[in-house]
Coordinates of C-alpha atoms and ligand atoms in Angstrom, one line a residue:
X30 CA 2.4 -2.1 0.0
X31 CA 5.7 -3.4 0.3
X32 CA 6.8 -4.9 3.7
X33 CA 9.7 -3.3 6.1
X34 CA 12.6 -5.3 7.1
X35 CA 11.8 -6.0 10.5
X36 CA 9.2 -8.4 12.1
X37 CA 9.0 -9.1 15.8
X38 CA 7.3 -12.0 17.9
X39 CA 5.3 -10.8 21.0
X40 CA 7.5 -13.5 22.9
X41 CA 10.6 -11.2 22.3
X42 CA 11.8 -12.9 19.2
X43 CA 12.9 -11.1 16.6
X44 CA 13.8 -12.0 13.4
X45 CA 15.0 -10.1 9.9
X46 CA 12.4 -10.3 7.3
X47 CA 14.0 -9.8 4.5
X48 CA 15.5 -13.0 4.7
X49 CA 13.2 -15.4 4.1
X50 CA 14.9 -18.3 5.1
X51 CA 16.5 -16.7 7.9
X52 CA 15.8 -18.8 11.2
X53 CA 14.5 -16.8 14.0
X54 CA 16.8 -15.6 16.6
X55 CA 16.7 -13.9 19.8
X56 CA 16.0 -10.1 20.7
X57 CA 18.7 -8.3 21.7
X58 CA 16.6 -6.3 23.9
X59 CA 16.5 -7.1 28.0
X60 CA 12.8 -6.6 28.8
X61 CA 13.8 -6.3 32.5
X62 CA 15.5 -3.2 31.0
X63 CA 12.7 -1.8 29.8
X64 CA 10.2 -2.5 32.8
X65 CA 12.3 -0.5 34.5
X66 CA 12.8 2.5 31.8
X67 CA 8.8 2.6 31.7
X68 CA 9.0 3.2 35.8
X69 CA 10.7 5.4 35.6
X70 CA 9.7 9.1 33.9
X71 CA 6.5 9.4 31.1
X72 CA 6.5 12.0 28.3
X73 CA 2.9 10.6 27.6
X74 CA -0.3 9.4 29.0
X75 CA -3.6 8.7 27.3
X76 CA -6.4 6.7 26.8
X77 CA -7.9 4.9 23.5
X78 CA -10.9 2.9 23.6
X79 CA -10.5 1.7 27.2
X80 CA -6.5 1.0 26.9
X81 CA -4.5 3.3 29.2
X82 CA -1.6 4.2 27.0
X83 CA 2.0 5.0 28.9
X84 CA 4.4 6.4 26.6
X85 CA 8.5 7.2 27.6
X86 CA 11.1 8.6 24.9
X87 CA 14.5 7.7 25.1
X88 CA 16.5 10.3 23.2
X89 CA 15.9 13.9 23.3
X90 CA 12.3 14.5 22.0
X91 CA 11.4 17.9 21.2
X92 CA 7.7 19.1 21.5
X93 CA 7.2 18.0 17.6
X94 CA 8.4 14.6 18.1
X95 CA 6.5 13.7 21.2
X96 CA 3.2 14.9 19.2
X97 CA 4.2 13.2 16.4
X98 CA 4.6 10.1 18.6
X99 CA 1.2 10.8 20.3
X100 CA -0.7 11.1 17.1
X101 CA 1.3 8.0 15.2
X102 CA 0.0 5.8 18.5
X103 CA -3.6 6.9 18.7
X104 CA -4.1 6.3 14.7
X105 CA -2.5 2.8 15.1
X106 CA -4.3 2.3 18.5
X107 CA -8.0 3.6 16.8
X108 CA -7.4 0.9 14.2
X109 CA -6.9 -2.5 16.5
X110 CA -9.7 -1.1 18.7
X111 CA -11.8 -0.8 15.7
X112 CA -10.9 -4.5 14.8
X113 CA -11.3 -6.0 18.9
X114 CA -13.7 -3.5 19.8
X115 CA -11.6 -1.8 21.8
X116 CA -8.0 -1.1 22.6
X117 CA -6.0 -5.0 22.8
X118 CA -4.9 -4.1 26.2
X119 CA -6.2 -2.2 30.0
X120 CA -2.7 -1.2 30.2
X121 CA 0.0 -0.9 27.5
X122 CA 3.7 0.5 28.3
X123 CA 5.5 2.2 25.2
X124 CA 9.2 2.6 24.8
X125 CA 10.6 4.7 22.4
X126 CA 13.8 4.7 21.2
X127 CA 14.6 7.9 19.2
X128 CA 17.9 7.4 17.0
X129 CA 19.0 9.9 13.8
X130 CA 17.8 7.7 10.7
X131 CA 14.5 7.5 9.0
X132 CA 13.5 3.9 10.2
X133 CA 10.5 2.6 11.8
X134 CA 11.3 -0.2 14.0
X135 CA 12.5 -3.0 15.2
X136 CA 10.1 -3.5 17.8
X137 CA 9.1 -6.1 20.3
X138 CA 6.8 -6.9 22.6
X139 CA 6.4 -8.7 25.8
X140 CA 3.2 -10.1 28.5
X141 CA 4.9 -10.3 31.2
X142 CA 4.6 -8.9 33.8
X143 CA 2.6 -5.9 31.7
X144 CA 2.0 -5.3 28.1
X145 CA 5.1 -3.1 26.6
X146 CA 6.9 -2.7 23.3
X147 CA 10.1 -1.0 22.7
X148 CA 10.6 0.2 19.0
X149 CA 13.0 2.5 17.5
X150 CA 12.0 5.4 15.8
X151 CA 14.5 7.5 13.9
X152 CA 13.4 11.7 13.8
X153 CA 14.2 11.8 10.2
X154 CA 11.3 9.6 9.3
X155 CA 8.9 11.1 7.3
X156 CA 5.1 12.3 8.0
X157 CA 3.3 10.3 5.6
X158 CA 5.9 7.1 6.6
X159 CA 4.3 7.6 10.2
X160 CA 0.7 7.8 8.8
X161 CA 1.4 4.7 6.8
X162 CA 3.7 2.8 9.1
X163 CA 1.6 -1.1 9.8
X164 CA 5.0 -1.9 12.4
X165 CA 3.1 -0.9 15.5
X166 CA -1.0 -2.6 14.7
X167 CA 1.2 -5.0 14.1
X168 CA 2.9 -4.8 17.9
X169 CA -0.4 -3.7 19.1
X170 CA -1.8 -7.0 17.7
X171 CA 0.1 -9.0 19.7
X172 CA -1.1 -7.5 22.9
X173 CA -4.2 -8.9 22.1
X174 CA -3.7 -12.5 21.7
X175 CA -2.7 -14.5 24.9
X176 CA 1.2 -15.7 25.0
X177 CA 1.9 -19.0 24.0
X178 CA 5.2 -21.4 23.7
X179 CA 7.3 -20.5 21.1
X180 CA 6.7 -23.6 19.1
X181 CA 3.6 -21.6 18.2
X182 CA 5.1 -18.4 17.7
X183 CA 3.6 -18.9 14.2
X184 CA 0.3 -18.9 15.1
X185 CA 0.6 -15.1 16.9
X186 CA 2.6 -13.6 14.2
X187 CA 0.4 -14.8 11.7
X188 CA -2.3 -13.5 13.8
X189 CA -0.3 -9.9 13.6
X190 CA 0.2 -10.3 9.8
X191 CA -3.2 -11.4 9.0
X192 CA -5.0 -9.0 11.4
X193 CA -2.7 -5.6 11.0
X194 CA -4.1 -4.5 7.4
X195 CA -7.5 -5.1 7.8
X196 CA -7.8 -4.3 11.4
X197 CA -6.7 -0.5 8.9
X198 CA -8.5 -0.9 5.8
X199 CA -11.8 -1.3 8.6
X200 CA -11.3 2.0 9.9
X201 CA -10.1 3.6 6.2
X202 CA -6.4 3.8 6.6
X203 CA -6.0 0.9 3.8
X204 CA -8.2 0.8 1.3
X205 CA -9.7 -3.1 0.2
X206 CA -7.3 -4.1 -2.9
X207 CA -3.7 -2.5 -0.6
X208 CA -5.3 -5.2 1.8
X209 CA -5.3 -8.0 -0.8
X210 CA -2.8 -7.4 -2.5
X211 CA -0.8 -8.4 0.8
X212 CA -2.1 -12.2 0.3
X213 CA -1.7 -12.6 -3.3
X214 CA 2.1 -11.1 -3.2
X215 CA 2.9 -12.4 0.3
X216 CA 0.7 -15.6 1.2
X217 CA 2.6 -17.4 -1.3
X218 CA 6.0 -17.2 0.9
X219 CA 4.0 -18.9 3.5
X220 CA 4.1 -22.1 1.8
X221 CA 6.5 -25.1 2.8
X222 CA 9.6 -25.8 1.2
X223 CA 11.2 -29.4 1.1
X224 CA 12.0 -30.9 4.7
X225 CA 8.8 -28.8 6.2
X226 CA 7.5 -30.9 9.4
X227 CA 4.1 -28.7 9.9
X228 CA 3.8 -25.0 11.6
X229 CA 4.7 -26.1 14.6
X230 CA 8.4 -27.5 14.0
X231 CA 9.6 -25.0 11.2
X232 CA 10.6 -22.1 12.5
X233 CA 11.3 -19.9 9.1
X234 CA 10.6 -16.8 8.4
X235 CA 8.4 -17.5 5.5
X236 CA 6.3 -19.9 7.7
X237 CA 5.8 -18.3 10.4
X238 CA 4.2 -14.8 9.4
X239 CA 2.8 -15.9 5.9
X240 CA 2.5 -19.9 7.2
X241 CA 0.7 -18.6 10.2
X242 CA -1.3 -15.5 8.2
X243 CA -2.4 -18.9 5.5
X244 CA -3.8 -20.6 9.1
X245 CA -5.9 -17.4 9.7
X246 CA -7.1 -17.0 6.0
X247 CA -8.3 -20.8 6.2
X248 CA -10.1 -20.4 9.5
X249 CA -11.6 -17.0 8.8
X250 CA -12.9 -19.0 5.3
X251 CA -14.1 -22.1 7.2
X252 CA -15.7 -20.1 10.5
X253 CA -17.8 -18.6 7.9
X254 CA -18.7 -21.5 5.3
X255 CA -19.4 -23.6 8.7
X256 CA -21.7 -20.8 10.6
X257 CA -24.0 -20.1 7.0
X258 CA -22.4 -16.5 7.4
X259 CA -23.2 -15.8 11.1
X260 CA -19.7 -15.8 12.5
X261 CA -16.2 -14.4 11.3
X262 CA -13.1 -15.4 12.5
X263 CA -13.0 -11.2 13.7
X264 CA -15.9 -12.9 16.7
X265 CA -13.7 -15.9 17.5
X266 CA -10.1 -13.3 17.8
X267 CA -12.5 -10.5 20.4
X268 CA -14.1 -13.5 22.1
X269 CA -9.6 -14.8 22.7
X270 CA -9.0 -11.0 23.6
X271 CA -11.7 -10.6 26.4
X272 CA -11.0 -13.9 27.8
X273 CA -7.8 -13.8 27.9
X274 CA -7.7 -10.4 28.8
X275 CA -4.8 -10.0 26.4
X276 CA -0.9 -11.2 26.1
X277 CA 0.0 -10.7 29.3
X278 CA -1.8 -14.2 29.8
X279 CA 0.2 -17.4 28.8
X280 CA -1.8 -19.8 27.3
X281 CA -1.6 -22.9 25.4
X282 CA -2.4 -23.0 21.6
X283 CA -5.5 -25.7 22.9
X284 CA -6.9 -23.2 25.0
X285 CA -6.7 -20.4 23.1
X286 CA -8.5 -22.6 20.1
X287 CA -11.2 -23.4 22.1
X288 CA -12.4 -20.3 23.2
X289 CA -12.4 -19.2 19.5
X290 CA -13.5 -21.9 18.6
X291 CA -16.5 -22.0 21.6
X292 CA -17.2 -18.2 21.0
X293 CA -18.0 -19.4 17.2
X294 CA -19.8 -22.6 17.8
X295 CA -17.7 -24.6 15.4
X296 CA -14.5 -26.5 15.2
X297 CA -12.7 -24.9 12.4
X298 CA -9.7 -23.1 14.3
X299 CA -8.8 -27.0 15.9
X300 CA -9.2 -28.6 12.8
X301 CA -7.0 -26.6 11.2
X302 CA -4.7 -27.0 13.6
X303 CA -4.2 -30.3 13.5
X304 CA -4.2 -30.4 10.0
X305 CA -1.5 -28.1 9.5
X306 CA 0.9 -28.1 12.9
X307 CA 2.9 -31.3 12.2
X308 CA 2.7 -31.7 7.9
X309 CA 3.8 -29.6 5.5
X310 CA 0.2 -28.6 3.9
X311 CA 0.5 -26.5 0.6
X312 CA -2.6 -24.6 1.0
X313 CA -4.6 -24.4 -2.1
X314 CA -4.7 -20.3 -2.0
X315 CA -5.4 -19.7 -5.7
X316 CA -8.9 -21.3 -4.8
X317 CA -9.3 -19.5 -1.3
X318 CA -8.5 -16.4 -3.6
X319 CA -11.1 -17.1 -6.0
X320 CA -13.8 -17.9 -3.9
X321 CA -13.5 -14.5 -2.4
X322 CA -13.5 -13.2 -5.8
X323 CA -9.6 -12.0 -5.7
X324 CA -7.7 -11.9 -8.6
X325 CA -4.7 -10.0 -10.2
X326 CA -5.4 -8.7 -13.9
X327 CA -2.3 -6.7 -15.4
X328 CA -1.1 -6.1 -12.1
X329 CA -4.4 -4.6 -10.5
X330 CA -5.9 -6.4 -7.7
X331 CA -9.6 -7.2 -8.9
X332 CA -12.9 -8.0 -7.1
X333 CA -15.1 -10.3 -8.6
X334 CA -18.7 -9.5 -6.6
X335 CA -20.6 -13.3 -8.2
X336 CA -17.4 -15.1 -6.5
X337 CA -19.2 -17.3 -3.6
X338 CA -17.2 -15.7 -0.5
X339 CA -17.8 -11.9 -2.1
X340 CA -19.6 -10.8 1.2
X341 CA -17.2 -12.2 3.5
X342 CA -14.7 -10.5 1.3
X343 CA -16.8 -6.9 1.6
X344 CA -17.2 -7.8 4.9
X345 CA -13.9 -8.2 6.5
X346 CA -12.3 -4.8 5.5
X347 CA -15.8 -3.3 6.7
X348 CA -15.9 -1.5 10.0
X349 CA -18.0 -4.1 12.2
X350 CA -20.1 -3.1 15.5
X351 CA -17.9 -2.4 18.6
X352 CA -18.3 -5.0 20.5
X353 CA -20.2 -7.7 18.6
X354 CA -20.8 -10.5 20.5
X355 CA -18.2 -10.6 22.6
X356 CA -18.8 -8.4 25.6
Ligands
ZN428 ZN1 5.5 -9.7 15.4

């Protein structure tokens, strides 16, 4: 699936994903305005998997608009709840600004003083575009982890980039082939270029989103290997979500990593962080995908079930027990 143009960072940073070399720029949104707007009238209130969701809509919303928005939010929230074992935060406010075009996004998510997201939605967006949207799930992934210092934006953006298609696949909203297509086509964009100083110091689009996603893919593999197949990255992320309560907490990256590594009784997140944060490490993505049994043949994604980590690959896109080990 083709990635759309706009992606946002949970701290309120916004970048245009169409330009791989564009540096991160501040979002135009004033979060104070969004908080104030959400304190006024609400258009929709509902609960999904333990998360109470309050939606305000700016722009004339017909009953059909409201219905479409609720279906879209519920579908996205269900995918996130599948991955994290529950919705990513207890309370979430969403402001939807309607426009007359057919776009979804841009979107921005903040965590203080409460979890909120602002997203633009075109009234003319097709039902199938809403049905297949990834932007909402990406933002909901940001809710699940604590907010971090700006230099670690790659950690959060990479996480949302990595988790979003997997969460949707676990609920059958994407096929495994669609999930791994994204790794084959897009993860190479996360490799370092000349002058790179490591993930904590190189704030380009490619390194922030896909360099971050590479970190989480390597973490997935290491956690599984180091625990003899007992744990997966999902266990670590559920623990981080439970202990932090989501993006209303402001943590250091070290604290976040410690909670995740403790949950899976290992050191993978910390070791990889130390390896990649200050140095331009080119990841052997080809080898990682080969171990998982993923390749592209004649333009199609193919799986090899004899590959050493084929079991991990299958389990990544398989629905897990609601709250395994993490409650
Ligand atoms: Zn983001």
